[in-house]
Every structure is written in C-alpha cells, then in structure tokens.
Tab-separated table of C-alpha atoms and ligand atoms in Angstrom:
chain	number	residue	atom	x	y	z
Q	679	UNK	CA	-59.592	66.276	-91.363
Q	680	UNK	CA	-62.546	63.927	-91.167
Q	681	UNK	CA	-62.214	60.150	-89.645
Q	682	UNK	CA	-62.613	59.345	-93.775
Q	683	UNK	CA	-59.503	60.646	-94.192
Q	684	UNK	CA	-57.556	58.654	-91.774
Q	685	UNK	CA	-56.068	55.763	-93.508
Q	686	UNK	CA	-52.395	55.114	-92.379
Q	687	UNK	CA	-51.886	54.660	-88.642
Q	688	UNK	CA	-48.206	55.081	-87.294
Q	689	UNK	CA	-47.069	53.057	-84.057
Q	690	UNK	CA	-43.959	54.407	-82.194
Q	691	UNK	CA	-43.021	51.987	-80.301
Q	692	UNK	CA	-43.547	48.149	-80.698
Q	693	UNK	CA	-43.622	47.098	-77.360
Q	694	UNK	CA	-46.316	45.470	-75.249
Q	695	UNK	CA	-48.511	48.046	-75.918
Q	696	UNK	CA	-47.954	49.326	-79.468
Q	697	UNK	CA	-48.106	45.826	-81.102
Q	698	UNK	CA	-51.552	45.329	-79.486
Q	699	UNK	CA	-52.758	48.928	-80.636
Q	700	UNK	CA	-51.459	48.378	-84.481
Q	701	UNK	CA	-53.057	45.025	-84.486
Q	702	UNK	CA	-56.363	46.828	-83.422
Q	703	UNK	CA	-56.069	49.130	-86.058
Q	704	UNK	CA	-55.111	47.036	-88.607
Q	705	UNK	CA	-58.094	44.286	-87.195
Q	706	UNK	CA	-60.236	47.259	-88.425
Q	707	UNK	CA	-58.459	48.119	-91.993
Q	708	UNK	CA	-56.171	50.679	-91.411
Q	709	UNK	CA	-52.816	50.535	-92.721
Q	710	UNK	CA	-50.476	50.339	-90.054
Q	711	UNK	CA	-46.772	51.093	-90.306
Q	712	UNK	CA	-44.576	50.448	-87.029
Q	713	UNK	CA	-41.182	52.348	-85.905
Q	714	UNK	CA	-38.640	50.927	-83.624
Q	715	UNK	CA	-35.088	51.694	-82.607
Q	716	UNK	CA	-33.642	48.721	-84.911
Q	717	UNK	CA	-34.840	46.225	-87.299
Q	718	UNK	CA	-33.966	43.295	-84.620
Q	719	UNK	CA	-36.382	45.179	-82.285
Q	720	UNK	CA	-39.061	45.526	-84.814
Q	721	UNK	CA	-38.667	42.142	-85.827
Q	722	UNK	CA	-39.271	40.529	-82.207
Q	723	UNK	CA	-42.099	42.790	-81.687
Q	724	UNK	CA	-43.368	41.399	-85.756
Q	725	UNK	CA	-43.505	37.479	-84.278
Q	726	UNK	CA	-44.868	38.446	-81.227
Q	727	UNK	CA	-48.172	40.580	-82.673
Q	728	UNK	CA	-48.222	37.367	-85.270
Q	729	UNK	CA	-48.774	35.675	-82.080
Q	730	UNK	CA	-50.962	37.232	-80.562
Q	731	UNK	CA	-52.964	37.992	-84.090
Q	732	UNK	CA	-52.996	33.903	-84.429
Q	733	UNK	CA	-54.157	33.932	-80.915
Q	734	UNK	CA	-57.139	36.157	-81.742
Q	735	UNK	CA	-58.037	33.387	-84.656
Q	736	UNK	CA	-57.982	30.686	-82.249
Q	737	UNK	CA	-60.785	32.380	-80.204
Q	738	UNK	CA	-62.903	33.488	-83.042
Q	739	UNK	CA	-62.165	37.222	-82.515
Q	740	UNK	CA	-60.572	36.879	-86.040
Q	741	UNK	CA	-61.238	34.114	-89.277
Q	742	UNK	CA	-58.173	32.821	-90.906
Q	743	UNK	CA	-58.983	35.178	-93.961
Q	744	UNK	CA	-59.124	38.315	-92.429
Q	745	UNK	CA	-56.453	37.372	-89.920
Q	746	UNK	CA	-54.298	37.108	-93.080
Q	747	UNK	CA	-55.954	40.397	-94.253
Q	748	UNK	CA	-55.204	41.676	-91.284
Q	749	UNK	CA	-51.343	40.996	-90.917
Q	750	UNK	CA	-51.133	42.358	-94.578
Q	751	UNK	CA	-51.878	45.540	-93.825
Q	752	UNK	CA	-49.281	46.004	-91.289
Q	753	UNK	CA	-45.342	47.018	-92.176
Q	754	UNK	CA	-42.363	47.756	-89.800
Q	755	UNK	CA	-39.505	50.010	-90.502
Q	756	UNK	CA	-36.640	51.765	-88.254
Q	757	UNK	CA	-35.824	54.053	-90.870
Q	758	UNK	CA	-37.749	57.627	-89.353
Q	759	UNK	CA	-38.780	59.131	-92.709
Q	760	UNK	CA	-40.129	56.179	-94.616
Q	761	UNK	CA	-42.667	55.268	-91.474
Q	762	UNK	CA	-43.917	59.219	-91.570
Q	763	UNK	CA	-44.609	58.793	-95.007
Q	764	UNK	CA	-47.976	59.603	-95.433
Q	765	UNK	CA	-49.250	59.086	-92.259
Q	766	UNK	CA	-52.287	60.400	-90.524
Q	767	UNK	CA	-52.008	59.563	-87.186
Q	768	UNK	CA	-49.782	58.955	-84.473
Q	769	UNK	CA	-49.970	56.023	-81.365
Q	770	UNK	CA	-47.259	56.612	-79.219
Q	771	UNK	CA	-45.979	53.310	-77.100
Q	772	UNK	CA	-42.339	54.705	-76.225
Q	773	UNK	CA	-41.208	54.410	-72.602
Q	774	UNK	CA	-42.985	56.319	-69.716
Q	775	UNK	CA	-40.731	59.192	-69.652
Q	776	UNK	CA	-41.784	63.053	-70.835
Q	777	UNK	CA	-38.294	63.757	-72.102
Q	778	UNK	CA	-38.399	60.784	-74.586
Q	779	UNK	CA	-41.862	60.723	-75.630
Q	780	UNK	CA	-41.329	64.774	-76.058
Q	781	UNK	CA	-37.908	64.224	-77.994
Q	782	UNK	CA	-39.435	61.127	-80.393
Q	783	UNK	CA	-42.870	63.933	-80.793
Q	784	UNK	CA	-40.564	66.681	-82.344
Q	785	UNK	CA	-38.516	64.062	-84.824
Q	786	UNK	CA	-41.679	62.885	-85.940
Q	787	UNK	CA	-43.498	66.761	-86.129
Q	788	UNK	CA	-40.388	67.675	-88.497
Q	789	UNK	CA	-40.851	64.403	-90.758
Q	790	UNK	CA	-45.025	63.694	-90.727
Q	791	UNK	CA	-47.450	65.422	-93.034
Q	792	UNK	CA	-49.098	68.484	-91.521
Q	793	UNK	CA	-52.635	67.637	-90.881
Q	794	UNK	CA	-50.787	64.596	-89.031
Q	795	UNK	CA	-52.670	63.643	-85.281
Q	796	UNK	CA	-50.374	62.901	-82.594
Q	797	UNK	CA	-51.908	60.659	-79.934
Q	798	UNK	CA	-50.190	59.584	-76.818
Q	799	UNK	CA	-50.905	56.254	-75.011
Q	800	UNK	CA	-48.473	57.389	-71.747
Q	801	UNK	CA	-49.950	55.888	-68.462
Q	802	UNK	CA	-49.691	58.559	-65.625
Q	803	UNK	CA	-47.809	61.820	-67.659
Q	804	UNK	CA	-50.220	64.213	-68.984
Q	805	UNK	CA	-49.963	65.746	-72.523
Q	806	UNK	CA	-49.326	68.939	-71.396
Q	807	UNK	CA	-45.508	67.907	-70.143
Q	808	UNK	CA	-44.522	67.472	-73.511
Q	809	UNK	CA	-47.000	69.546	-75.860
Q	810	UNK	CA	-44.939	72.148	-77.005
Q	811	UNK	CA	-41.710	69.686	-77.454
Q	812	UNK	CA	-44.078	68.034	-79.628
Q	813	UNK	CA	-44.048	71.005	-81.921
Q	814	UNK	CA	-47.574	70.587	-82.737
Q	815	UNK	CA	-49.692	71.034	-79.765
Q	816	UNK	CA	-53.009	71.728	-81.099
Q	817	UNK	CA	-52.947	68.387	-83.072
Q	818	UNK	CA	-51.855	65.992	-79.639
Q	819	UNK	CA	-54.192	64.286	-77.658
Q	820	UNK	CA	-54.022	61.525	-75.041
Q	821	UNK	CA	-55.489	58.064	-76.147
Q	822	UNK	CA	-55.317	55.738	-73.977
Q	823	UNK	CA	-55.546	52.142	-74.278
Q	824	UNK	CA	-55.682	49.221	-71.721
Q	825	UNK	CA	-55.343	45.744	-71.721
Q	826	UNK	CA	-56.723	44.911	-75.429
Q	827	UNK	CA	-56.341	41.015	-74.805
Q	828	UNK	CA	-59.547	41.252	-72.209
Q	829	UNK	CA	-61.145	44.651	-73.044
Q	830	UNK	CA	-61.805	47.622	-75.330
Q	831	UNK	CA	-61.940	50.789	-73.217
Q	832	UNK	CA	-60.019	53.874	-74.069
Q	833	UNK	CA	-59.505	57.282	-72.173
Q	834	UNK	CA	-59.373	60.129	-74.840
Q	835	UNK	CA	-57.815	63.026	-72.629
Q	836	UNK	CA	-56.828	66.585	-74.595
Q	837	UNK	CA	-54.479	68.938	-72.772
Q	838	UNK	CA	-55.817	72.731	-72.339
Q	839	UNK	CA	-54.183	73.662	-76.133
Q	840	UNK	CA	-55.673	70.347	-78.481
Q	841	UNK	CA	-58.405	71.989	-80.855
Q	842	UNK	CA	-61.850	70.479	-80.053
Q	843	UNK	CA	-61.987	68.820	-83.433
Q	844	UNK	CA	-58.785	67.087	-82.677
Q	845	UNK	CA	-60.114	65.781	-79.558
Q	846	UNK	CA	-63.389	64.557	-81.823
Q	847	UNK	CA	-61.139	62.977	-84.212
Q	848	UNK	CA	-59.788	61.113	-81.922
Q	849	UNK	CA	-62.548	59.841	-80.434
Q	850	UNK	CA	-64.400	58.961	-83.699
Q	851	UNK	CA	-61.085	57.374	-84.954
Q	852	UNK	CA	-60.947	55.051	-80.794
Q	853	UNK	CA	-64.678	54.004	-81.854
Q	854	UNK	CA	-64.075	52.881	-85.497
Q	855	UNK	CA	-61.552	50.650	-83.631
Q	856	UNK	CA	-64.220	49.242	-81.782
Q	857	UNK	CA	-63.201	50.882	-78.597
Q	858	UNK	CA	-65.709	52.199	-75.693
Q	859	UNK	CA	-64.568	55.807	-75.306
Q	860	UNK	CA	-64.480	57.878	-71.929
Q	861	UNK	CA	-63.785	61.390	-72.433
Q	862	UNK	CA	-61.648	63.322	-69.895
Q	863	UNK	CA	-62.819	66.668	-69.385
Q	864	UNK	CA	-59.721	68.208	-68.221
Q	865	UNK	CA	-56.027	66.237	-67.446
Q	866	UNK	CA	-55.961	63.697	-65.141
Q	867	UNK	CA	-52.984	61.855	-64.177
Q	868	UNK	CA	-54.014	57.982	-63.960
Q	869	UNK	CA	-57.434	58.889	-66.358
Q	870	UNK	CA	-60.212	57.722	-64.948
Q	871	UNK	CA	-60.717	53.490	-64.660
Q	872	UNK	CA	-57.038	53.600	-63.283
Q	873	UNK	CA	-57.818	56.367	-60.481
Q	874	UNK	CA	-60.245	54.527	-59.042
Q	875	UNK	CA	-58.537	50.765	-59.236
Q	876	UNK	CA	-55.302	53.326	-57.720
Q	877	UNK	CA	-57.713	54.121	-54.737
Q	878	UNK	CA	-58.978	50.384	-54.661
Q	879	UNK	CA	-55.259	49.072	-54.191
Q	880	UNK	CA	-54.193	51.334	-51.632
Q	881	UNK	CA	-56.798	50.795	-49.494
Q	882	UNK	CA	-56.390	47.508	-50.128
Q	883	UNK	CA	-52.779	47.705	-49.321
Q	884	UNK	CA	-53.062	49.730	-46.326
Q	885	UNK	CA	-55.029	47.399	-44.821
Q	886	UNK	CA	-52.802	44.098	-45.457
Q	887	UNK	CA	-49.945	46.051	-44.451
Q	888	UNK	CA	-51.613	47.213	-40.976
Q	889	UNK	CA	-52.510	43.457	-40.927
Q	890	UNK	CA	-56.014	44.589	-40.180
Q	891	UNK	CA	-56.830	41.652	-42.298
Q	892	UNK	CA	-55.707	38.741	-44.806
Q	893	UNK	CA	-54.936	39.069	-48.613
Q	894	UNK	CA	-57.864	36.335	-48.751
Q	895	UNK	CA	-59.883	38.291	-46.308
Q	896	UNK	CA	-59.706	41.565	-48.213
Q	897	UNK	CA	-60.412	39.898	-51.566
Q	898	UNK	CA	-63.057	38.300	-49.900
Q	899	UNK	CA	-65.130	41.356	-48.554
Q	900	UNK	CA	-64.373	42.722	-52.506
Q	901	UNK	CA	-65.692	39.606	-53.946
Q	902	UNK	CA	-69.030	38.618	-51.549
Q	903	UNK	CA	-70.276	41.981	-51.809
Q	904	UNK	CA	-70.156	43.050	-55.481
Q	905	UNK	CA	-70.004	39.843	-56.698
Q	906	UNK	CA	-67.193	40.160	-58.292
Q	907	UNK	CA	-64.654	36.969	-59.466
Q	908	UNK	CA	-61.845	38.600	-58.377
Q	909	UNK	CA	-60.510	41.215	-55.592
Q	910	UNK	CA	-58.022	43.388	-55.367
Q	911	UNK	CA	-55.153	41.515	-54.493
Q	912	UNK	CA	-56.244	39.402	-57.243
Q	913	UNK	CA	-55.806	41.918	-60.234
Q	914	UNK	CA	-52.920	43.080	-58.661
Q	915	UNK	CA	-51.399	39.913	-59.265
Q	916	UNK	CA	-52.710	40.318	-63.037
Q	917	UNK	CA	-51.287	43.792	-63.417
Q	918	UNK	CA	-48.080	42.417	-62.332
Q	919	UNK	CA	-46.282	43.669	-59.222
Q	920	UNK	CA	-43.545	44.991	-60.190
Q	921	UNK	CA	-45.444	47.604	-61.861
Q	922	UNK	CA	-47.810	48.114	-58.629
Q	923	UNK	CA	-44.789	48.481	-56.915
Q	924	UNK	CA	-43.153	51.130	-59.586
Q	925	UNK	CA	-46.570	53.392	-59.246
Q	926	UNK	CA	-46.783	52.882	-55.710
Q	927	UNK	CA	-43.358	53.523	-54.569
Q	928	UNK	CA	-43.066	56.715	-57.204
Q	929	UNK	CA	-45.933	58.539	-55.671
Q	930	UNK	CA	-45.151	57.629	-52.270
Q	931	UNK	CA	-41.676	59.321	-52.638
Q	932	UNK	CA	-43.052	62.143	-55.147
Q	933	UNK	CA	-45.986	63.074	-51.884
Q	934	UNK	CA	-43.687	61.425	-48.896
Q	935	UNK	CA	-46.850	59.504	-47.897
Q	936	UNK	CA	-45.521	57.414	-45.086
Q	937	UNK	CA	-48.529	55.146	-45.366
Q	938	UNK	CA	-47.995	54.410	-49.270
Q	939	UNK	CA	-43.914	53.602	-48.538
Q	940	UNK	CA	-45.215	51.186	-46.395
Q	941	UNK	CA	-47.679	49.821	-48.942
Q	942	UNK	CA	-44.697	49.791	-51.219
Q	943	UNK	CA	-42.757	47.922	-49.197
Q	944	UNK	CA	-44.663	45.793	-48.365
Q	945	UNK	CA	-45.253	44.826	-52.084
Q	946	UNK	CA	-41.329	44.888	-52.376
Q	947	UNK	CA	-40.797	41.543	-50.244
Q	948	UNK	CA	-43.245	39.837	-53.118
Q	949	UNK	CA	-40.883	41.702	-56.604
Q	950	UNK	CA	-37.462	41.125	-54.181
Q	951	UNK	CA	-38.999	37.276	-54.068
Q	952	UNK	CA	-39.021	37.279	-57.787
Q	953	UNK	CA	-43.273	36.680	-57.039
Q	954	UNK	CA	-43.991	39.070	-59.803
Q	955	UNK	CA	-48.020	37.560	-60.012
Q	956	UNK	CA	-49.445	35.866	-63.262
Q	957	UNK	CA	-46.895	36.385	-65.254
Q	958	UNK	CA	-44.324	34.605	-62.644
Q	959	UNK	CA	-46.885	32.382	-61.754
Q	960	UNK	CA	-46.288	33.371	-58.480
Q	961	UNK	CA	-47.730	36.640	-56.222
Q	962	UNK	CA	-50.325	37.070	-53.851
Q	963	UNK	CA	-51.945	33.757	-55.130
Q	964	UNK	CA	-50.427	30.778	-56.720
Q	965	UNK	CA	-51.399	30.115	-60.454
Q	966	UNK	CA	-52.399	28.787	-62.561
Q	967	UNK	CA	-55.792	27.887	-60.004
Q	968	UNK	CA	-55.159	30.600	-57.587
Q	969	UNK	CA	-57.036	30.248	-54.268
Q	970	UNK	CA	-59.714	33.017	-55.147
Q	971	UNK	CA	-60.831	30.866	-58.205
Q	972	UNK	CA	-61.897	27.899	-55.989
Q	973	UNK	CA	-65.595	27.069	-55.844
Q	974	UNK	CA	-65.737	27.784	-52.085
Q	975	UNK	CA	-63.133	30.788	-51.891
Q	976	UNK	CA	-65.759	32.803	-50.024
Q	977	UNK	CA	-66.497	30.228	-47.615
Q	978	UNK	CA	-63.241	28.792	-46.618
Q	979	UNK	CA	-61.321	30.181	-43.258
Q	980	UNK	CA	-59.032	32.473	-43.761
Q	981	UNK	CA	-55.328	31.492	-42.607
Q	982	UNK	CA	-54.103	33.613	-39.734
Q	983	UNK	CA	-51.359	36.080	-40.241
Q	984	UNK	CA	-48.690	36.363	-37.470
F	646	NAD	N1	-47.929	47.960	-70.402
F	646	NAD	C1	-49.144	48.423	-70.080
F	646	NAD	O1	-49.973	47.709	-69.488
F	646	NAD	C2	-49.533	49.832	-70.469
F	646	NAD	C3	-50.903	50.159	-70.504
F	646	NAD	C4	-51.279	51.453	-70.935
F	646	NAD	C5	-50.301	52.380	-71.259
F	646	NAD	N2	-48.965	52.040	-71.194
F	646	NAD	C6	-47.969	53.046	-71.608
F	646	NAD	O2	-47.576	52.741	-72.944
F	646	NAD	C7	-46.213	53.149	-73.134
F	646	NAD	C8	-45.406	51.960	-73.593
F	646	NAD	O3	-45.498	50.939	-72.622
F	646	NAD	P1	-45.127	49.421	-72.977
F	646	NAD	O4	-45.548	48.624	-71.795
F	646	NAD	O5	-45.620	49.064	-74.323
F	646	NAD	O6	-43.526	49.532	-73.014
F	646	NAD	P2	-42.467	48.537	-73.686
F	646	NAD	O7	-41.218	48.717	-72.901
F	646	NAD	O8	-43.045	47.180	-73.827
F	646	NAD	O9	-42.269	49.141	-75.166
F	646	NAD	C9	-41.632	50.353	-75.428
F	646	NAD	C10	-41.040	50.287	-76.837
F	646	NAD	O10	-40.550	51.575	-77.172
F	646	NAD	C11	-39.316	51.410	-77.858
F	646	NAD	N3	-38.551	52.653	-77.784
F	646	NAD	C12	-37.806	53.144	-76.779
F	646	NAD	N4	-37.306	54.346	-77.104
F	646	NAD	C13	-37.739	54.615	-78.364
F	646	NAD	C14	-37.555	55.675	-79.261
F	646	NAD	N5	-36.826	56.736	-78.944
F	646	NAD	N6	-38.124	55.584	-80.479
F	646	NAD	C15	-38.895	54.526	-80.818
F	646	NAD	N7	-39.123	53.477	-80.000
F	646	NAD	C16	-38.539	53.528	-78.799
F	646	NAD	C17	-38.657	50.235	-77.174
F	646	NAD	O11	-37.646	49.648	-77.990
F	646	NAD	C18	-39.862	49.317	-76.950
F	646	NAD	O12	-40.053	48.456	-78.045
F	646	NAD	C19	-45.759	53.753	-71.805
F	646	NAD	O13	-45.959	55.130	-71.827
F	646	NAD	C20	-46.688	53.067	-70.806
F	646	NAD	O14	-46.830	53.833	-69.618
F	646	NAD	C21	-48.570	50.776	-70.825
C-alpha cells in the first residue's frame, strides 16, 4: 500500500487523545470514522472535537470553510463492523492497558480489510506486548502523538516483527498530517521527548523532595540557563499531576526505587490536595498568572522552605 491509498482513517477511542488525532486527520482530508463503547460516549467526545475544531478557527489554524470541510469528513459509530468498513488505517486511543488495547486489536483484525495498518498511540507499553493479540503483527506500528493543541511531534516506533514498509507508511502517512516525525530505532518505553522530560522531572523531584532547593529555585536554574519560559515544575503542572504521579509511583513500585516513592509521594500531598496543576488551577504554581510567568521570576527571592 502506498500513502495514495490511504483514505479512511479509523479512531478507537474518542477520548482526549483520539478526538484530537481524527481532527488532525480530517484537518488534512482524510475521512475519519470514530468507534466508541456507546453512542452517548461518542456523542460527548462529537461536541467536544467541535470544540476544539471551532477553537482551531478562532486562532486561524483553520477558516470557517474548511473548518466546516473539515467536520464533514468526520463520522462516529459504536457499531464495530460499520466503522471497519473500508478502512485503511488504525489510531488507537483506548485506555493504557496491553490486555485491552490487545483484545480491541484482534476484534478489529477479524472485521478490517486486509491491507488494513494498525497504529498504536499507547504512552509507555510497547507494541510488542500486544502484537500477536493483534493478529496482524507485521502491519502494527507505534504512532505516537503528543499534545496536538501546542505541537506537532510524533514518535513512529515499530516492534522487532512490523515490515519496514509498514513502518514507512506510517511515517509518510504522520507527515501528510503535518507532523514532525522521530523514528525509534528499536522499542523504547516512554519514546524519546518523554524519556528525557522523565529524567528532567525526577531530578527535579529528587531534589525538591531532599529540599536541596525550592520549586521556584529549581525552575529557576532550568529557566536562567536555557532560557527557557518555563521549568520543570512548571510543565509538570501542565501535564497534570495526577498523571506525574501515576508514572512516577508505577515505576517506582515496578523497580522499588526508594528515591522515586519518595518523589511520588511527595507529588501525592499536591493530587490528595485536589492541586491537580492547570487544569485545577491549582499545583506547584497558582494560575491563571503563575509565579514563573512574572516579569521578574528570575530575580525575585526565593521563599524559604522549612
Ligand atoms: N492524554 C495524553 O496526554 C496522552 C498522550 C499520548 C498518548 N496517550 C495514550 O493514548 C491512549 C488514550 O489516552 P486518553 O488520554 O485519550 O484516554 P481517555 O480516557 O481520554 O480516552 C479513552 C477512550 O477509550 C474508550 N474506550 C475504553 N475501552 C474501549 C474499548 N474497548 N473500545 C473502544 N473504546 C474504548 C473510552 O470510552 C474513552 O473514550 C492511552 O494509551 C494513553 O496512554 C495519552
């Protein structure tokens, strides 16, 4: 199959994730077709995108005519066979779990046309968990998405049995979306932008949580030397922590790193607090003009911890 050939894009999953990505597709003419557990589900997630789509308008990433283009090309069904029809490839959004995503793989691989791709957009599994439940191993591939809303970076990662051309497909098919691709070379939980922000927030955890130093401090040292507008503790606070404290906590307990329970806890006072970050308003900083957003941020005294 060339990227010609791709024409109908299936979303499993219309979550947070999978209405951005089907938006993105359809933003660049593909027909998209969504599947959810129930029509109410589906038809949440349908004013949400909508939302978001209207959104993308307001800022000019979209004119009203092909915003209405756009949202044309995109249906929603919870009946399995209808949204394989005719499909050529697969995003999967479904919940973080290899027994699900595996299990949702194998109803699809019985119902899609054969020359079907499967991609996956999981976060930290890696293909391999769930290739063969997929039933068609040589045709999955990880793609990756993040935050769409503020960026346009995917991770393409195959597992050792995807065909090469699968894993080209996929990559041609991330850049007619207008994504930047990075190709893994071999599996890597976390890819690769989310390793290294991993690394950046437990450093930057350990050392709040040995009170070596202040959460303005830290973000501080971040910020004045790469000149960056926002630290660690900062994006955490984007990210959300609750999910900082899902990844951190899981590993810490999966490698029984004393050092990362302790980072985990320590986030755990904030998510017990209900001080989930942005989306609470409330986390490391107060928003919406958190302290690290002030003019002289970098030049104010920190206050002292006890
Ligand atoms: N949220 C993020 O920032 C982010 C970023 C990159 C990757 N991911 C990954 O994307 C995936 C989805 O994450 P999300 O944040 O969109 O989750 P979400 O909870 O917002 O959405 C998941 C959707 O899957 C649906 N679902 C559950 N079981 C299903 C099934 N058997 N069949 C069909 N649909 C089913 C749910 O009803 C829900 O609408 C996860 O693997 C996650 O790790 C998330």
């Amino acid at each position: 199959m060339q990227l010609a050939d791709i024409k109908r894009v299936l979303i499993l999953g219309a979550g947070t994730m999978g209405q951005q990505i089907g938006l993105q597709c359809a933003m660049h003419g593909y027909e998209v077709v969504y599947y959810d557990l129930s029509r109410e589900i589906l038809d949440k997630a349908g004013k949400s995108m909508t939302k978001l789509a209207s959104w993308y308008a307001s800022t000019g990433r979209l004119t009203e005519e092909q915003l209405q283009q756009t949202l044309s090309r995109i249906s929603m069904t919870p009946d399995p066979a209808e949204a394989a029809r005719e499909v050529d490839l697969i995003s999967e959004s479904v919940p973080e779990d290899p027994v699900i995503k595996g299990k949702i793989l194998a109803q699809f691989n019985k119902l899609c046309p054969e020359r079907t791709i499967f991609t996956t957009n999981t976060s930290l599994l890696l293909p391999s968990m769930f290739a063969q439940a997929s039933g068609r191993p040589e045709k999955l591939c990880a793609l990756h998405f993040h935050d769409l809303r503020s960026n346009n970076v995917v991770d393409v990662m195959p597992h050792p049995g995807t065909a090469p051309e699968v894993t080209q497909l996929v990559q041609d098919f991330a850049r007619s979306i207008g994504q930047i691709v990075i190709l893994l070379q071999k599996e890597n939980s976390g890819y690769v932008f989310n390793t290294m922000l991993s690394s950046l927030f437990l450093s930057a955890l350990t050392l709040a949580s040995k009170n070596v130093a202040s959460i303005e401090d830290i973000d501080r040292a971040w910020m004045g030397v790469t000149g960056m507008s926002i630290g660690p503790f900062g994006i955490m606070d984007q990210v959300g922590l609750s999910t900082v404290w899902d990844i951190t906590d899981y590993w810490a307990k999966k490698k029984g790193d004393r050092q990362a329970q302790a980072n985990a806890d320590f986030l755990k006072q904030y998510v017990d607090k209900g001080m989930l970050g942005y989306k609470t308003m409330q986390g490391f900083y107060s928003y919406p003009n958190p302290a690290y957003s002030k003019k002289d941020f970098l030049y104010a005294e920190s206050e002292k911890g006890d």
